[in-house]
CSV table of C-alpha atoms in Angstrom, one decimal:
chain,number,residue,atom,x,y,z
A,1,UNK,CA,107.7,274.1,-11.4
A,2,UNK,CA,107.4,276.4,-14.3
A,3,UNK,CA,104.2,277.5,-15.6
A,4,UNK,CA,105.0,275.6,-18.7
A,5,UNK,CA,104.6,272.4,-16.7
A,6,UNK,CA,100.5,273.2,-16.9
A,7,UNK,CA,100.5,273.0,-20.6
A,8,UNK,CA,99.3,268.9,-20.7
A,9,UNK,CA,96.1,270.1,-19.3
A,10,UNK,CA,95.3,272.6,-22.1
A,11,UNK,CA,93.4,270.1,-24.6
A,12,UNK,CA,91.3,269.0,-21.1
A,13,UNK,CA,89.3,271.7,-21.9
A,14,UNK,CA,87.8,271.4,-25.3
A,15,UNK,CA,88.0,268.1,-24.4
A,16,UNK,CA,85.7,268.8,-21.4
A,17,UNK,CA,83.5,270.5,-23.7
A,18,UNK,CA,82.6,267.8,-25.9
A,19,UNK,CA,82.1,266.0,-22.4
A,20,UNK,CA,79.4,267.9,-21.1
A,21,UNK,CA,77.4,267.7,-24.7
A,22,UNK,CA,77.5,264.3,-24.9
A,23,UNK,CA,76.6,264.2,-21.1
A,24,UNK,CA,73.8,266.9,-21.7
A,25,UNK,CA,72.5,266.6,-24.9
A,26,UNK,CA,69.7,267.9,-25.4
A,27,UNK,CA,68.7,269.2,-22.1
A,28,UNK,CA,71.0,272.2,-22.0
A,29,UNK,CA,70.2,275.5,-23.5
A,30,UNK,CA,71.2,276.0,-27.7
A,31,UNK,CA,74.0,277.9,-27.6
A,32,UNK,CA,75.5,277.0,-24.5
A,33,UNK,CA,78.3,274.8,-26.1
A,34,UNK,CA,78.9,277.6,-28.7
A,35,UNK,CA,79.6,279.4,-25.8
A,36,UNK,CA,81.2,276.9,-24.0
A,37,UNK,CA,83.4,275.9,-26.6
A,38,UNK,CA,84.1,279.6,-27.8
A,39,UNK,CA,85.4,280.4,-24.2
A,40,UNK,CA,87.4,277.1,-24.2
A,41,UNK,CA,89.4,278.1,-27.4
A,42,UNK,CA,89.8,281.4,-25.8
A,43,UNK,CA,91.4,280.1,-23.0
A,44,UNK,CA,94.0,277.9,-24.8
A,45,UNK,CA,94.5,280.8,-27.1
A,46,UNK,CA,95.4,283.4,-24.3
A,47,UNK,CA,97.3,280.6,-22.6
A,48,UNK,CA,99.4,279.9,-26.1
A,49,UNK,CA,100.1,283.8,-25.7
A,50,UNK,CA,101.6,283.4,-22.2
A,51,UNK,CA,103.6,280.3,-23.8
A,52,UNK,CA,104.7,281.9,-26.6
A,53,UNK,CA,106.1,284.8,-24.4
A,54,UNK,CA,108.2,282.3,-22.3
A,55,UNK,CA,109.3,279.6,-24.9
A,56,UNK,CA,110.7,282.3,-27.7
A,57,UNK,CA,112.7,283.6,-24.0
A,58,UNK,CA,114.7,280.4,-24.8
A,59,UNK,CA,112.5,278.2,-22.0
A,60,UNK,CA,111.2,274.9,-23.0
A,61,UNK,CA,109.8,272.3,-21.0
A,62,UNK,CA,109.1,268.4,-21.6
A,63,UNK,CA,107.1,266.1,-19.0
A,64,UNK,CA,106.2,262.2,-19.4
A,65,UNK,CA,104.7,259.5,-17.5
A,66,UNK,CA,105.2,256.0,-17.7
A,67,UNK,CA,101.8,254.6,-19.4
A,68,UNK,CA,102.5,251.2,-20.1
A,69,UNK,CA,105.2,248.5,-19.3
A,70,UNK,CA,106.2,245.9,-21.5
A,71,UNK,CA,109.0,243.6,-19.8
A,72,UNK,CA,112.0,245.6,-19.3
A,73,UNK,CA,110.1,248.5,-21.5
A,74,UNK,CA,108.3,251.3,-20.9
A,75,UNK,CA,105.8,253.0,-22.6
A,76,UNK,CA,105.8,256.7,-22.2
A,77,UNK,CA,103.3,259.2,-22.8
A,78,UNK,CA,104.0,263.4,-22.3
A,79,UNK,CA,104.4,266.9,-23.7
A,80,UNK,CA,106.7,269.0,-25.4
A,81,UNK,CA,106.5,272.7,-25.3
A,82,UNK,CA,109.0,274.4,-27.2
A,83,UNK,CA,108.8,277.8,-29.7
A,84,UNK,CA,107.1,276.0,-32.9
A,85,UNK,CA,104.6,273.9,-30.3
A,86,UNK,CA,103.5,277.2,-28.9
A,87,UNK,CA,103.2,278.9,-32.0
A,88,UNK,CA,100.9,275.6,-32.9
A,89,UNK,CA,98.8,275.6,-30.0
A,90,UNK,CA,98.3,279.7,-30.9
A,91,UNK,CA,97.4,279.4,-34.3
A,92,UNK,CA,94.8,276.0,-33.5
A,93,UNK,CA,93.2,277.9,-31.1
A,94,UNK,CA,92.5,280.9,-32.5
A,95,UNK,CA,91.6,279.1,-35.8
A,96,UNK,CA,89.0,277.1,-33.2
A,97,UNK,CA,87.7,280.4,-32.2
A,98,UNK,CA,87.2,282.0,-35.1
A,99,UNK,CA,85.3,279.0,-36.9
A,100,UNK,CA,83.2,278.5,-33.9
A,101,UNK,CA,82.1,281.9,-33.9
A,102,UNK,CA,81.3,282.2,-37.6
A,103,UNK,CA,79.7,278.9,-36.7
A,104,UNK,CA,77.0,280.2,-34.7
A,105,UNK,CA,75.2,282.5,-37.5
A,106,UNK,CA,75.8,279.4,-40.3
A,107,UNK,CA,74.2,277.0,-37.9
A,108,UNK,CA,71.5,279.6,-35.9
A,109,UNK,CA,68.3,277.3,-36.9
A,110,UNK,CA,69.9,274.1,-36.8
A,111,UNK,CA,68.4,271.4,-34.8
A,112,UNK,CA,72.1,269.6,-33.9
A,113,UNK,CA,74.1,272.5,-33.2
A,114,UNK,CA,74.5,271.4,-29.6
A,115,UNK,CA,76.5,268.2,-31.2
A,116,UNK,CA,78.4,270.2,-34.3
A,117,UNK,CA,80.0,272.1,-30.9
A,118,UNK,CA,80.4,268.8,-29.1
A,119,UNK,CA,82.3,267.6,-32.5
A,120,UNK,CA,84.4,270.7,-33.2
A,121,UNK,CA,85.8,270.7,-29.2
A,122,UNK,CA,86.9,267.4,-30.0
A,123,UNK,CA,88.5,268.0,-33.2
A,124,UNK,CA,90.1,271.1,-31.4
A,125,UNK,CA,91.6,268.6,-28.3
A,126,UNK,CA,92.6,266.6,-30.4
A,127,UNK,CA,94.6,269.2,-32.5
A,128,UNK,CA,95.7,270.3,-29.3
A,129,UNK,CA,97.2,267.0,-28.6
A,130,UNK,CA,98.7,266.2,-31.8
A,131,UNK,CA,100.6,269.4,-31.4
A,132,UNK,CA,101.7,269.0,-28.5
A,133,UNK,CA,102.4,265.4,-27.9
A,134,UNK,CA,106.3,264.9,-27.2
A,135,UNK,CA,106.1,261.3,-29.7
A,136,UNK,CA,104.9,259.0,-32.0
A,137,UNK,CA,102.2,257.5,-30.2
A,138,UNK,CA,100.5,260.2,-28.4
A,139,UNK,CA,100.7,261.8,-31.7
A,140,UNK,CA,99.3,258.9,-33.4
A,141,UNK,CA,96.4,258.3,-30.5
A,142,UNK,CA,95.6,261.9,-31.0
A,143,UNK,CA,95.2,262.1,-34.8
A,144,UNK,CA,92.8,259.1,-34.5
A,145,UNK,CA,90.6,261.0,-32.1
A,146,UNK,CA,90.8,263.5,-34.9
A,147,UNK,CA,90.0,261.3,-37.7
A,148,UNK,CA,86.9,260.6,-35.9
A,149,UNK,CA,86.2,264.3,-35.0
A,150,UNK,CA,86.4,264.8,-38.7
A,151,UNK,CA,83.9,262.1,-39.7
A,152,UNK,CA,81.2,263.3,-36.8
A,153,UNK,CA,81.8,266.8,-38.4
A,154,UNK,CA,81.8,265.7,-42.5
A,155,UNK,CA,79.0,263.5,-41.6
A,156,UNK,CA,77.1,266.2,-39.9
A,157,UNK,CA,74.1,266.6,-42.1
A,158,UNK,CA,73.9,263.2,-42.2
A,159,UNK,CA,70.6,263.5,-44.2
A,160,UNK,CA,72.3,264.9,-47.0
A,161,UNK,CA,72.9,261.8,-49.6
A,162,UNK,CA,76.8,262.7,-50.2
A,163,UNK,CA,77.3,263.5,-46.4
A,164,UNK,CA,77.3,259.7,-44.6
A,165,UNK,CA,80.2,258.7,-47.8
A,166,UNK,CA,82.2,261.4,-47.6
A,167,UNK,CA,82.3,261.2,-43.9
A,168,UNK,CA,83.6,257.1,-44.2
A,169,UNK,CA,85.7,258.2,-46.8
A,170,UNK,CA,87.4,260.6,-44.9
A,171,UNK,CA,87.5,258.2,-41.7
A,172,UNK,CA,88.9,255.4,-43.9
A,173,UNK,CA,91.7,257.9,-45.2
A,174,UNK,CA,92.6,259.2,-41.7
C-alpha cells in the first residue's frame, strides 16, 4: 500500500473540524477552532507536500468503493491522486491557512467566530473533496457541500440587511 492510498482521508479533517463546532458550540474556548482549523489546513498542506513529491516521481494512485447498486450497476465513489490533484490539494490548503489566520485579527471581537471556523473547515473539506474526487458525482456531492459552506459564510453577519440575500443568492447559483 502506498502512502498515496491515505489521501481519501485528508478532507476528514477539516471536516472533523466543523464537527466538533457544531458538537461544541459554544462551550469551547474562542479560538480553539481557529486553532483547530489552522492546524487542520496545516496538516493537509504538509501532507500535499509529501504528495507532490511522489506524484511529480511519475506515481499516481486511484481507489473506489462500490456506494450504491442499481440492478446490474454500480455506483462508485473514490479518489484520484495524480500531479495536478496534488498541486490542488497544495494550493487549497495553504490558501485555507492563510485566510484563517488573517481571519483571526478580522474577527478578534466577534461573538460567532467559533461558527465562521466551523463554516470555513467545511468549505475547506469540501474543496478538498471536489479536488480530489476521481468523478462526476463525488465531485458534484462535494460542490454542494460547498455551496452551502458558502452561504453559512456570505450569510455570516446575518444581521447585516444585504448579508441573508446575497447568501440565497449565492446558494441558489451554486
Amino acid at each position: 500500500m502506498t502512502p498515496l492510498a491515505f489521501s481519501w482521508t485528508l478532507p476528514l479533517l477539516p471536516l472533523a473540524v466543523f464537527a466538533f463546532v457544531v458538537a461544541t458550540g459554544r462551550r469551547t474556548p474562542r479560538l480553539l477552532p481557529a486553532v483547530c482549523g489552522i492546524a487542520a489546513s496545516t496538516v493537509v498542506f504538509a501532507a500535499s507536500c509529501g504528495m507532490l513529491m511522489l506524484t511529480s516521481g511519475g506515481m499516481v494512485h486511484h481507489s473506489s468503493f462500490v456506494w450504491l447498486r442499481l440492478g446490474e450497476r454500480a455506483v462508485e465513489l473514490g479518489v484520484l491522486v495524480d500531479p495536478l490533484s496534488s498541486l490542488m490539494v497544495a494550493i487549497v490548503s495553504f490558501v485555507s491557512a492563510l485566510v484563517q489566520l488573517y481571519s483571526i485579527g478580522y474577527l478578534h471581537d466577534d461573538e460567532r467566530i467559533r461558527w465562521f471556523f466551523g463554516a470555513i473547515s467545511l468549505f475547506t473539506a469540501a474543496m478538498l473533496g471536489v479536488v480530489l474526487a476521481d468523478g462526476w458525482l463525488l465531485m458534484y456531492l462535494c460542490w454542494e457541500v460547498m455551496g452551502l459552506a458558502s452561504y453559512l459564510l456570505i450569510g455570516f453577519w446575518y444581521h447585516k440587511g444585504a448579508a441573508p440575500p446575497a447568501a440565497m443568492k449565492a446558494f441558489m447559483v451554486t
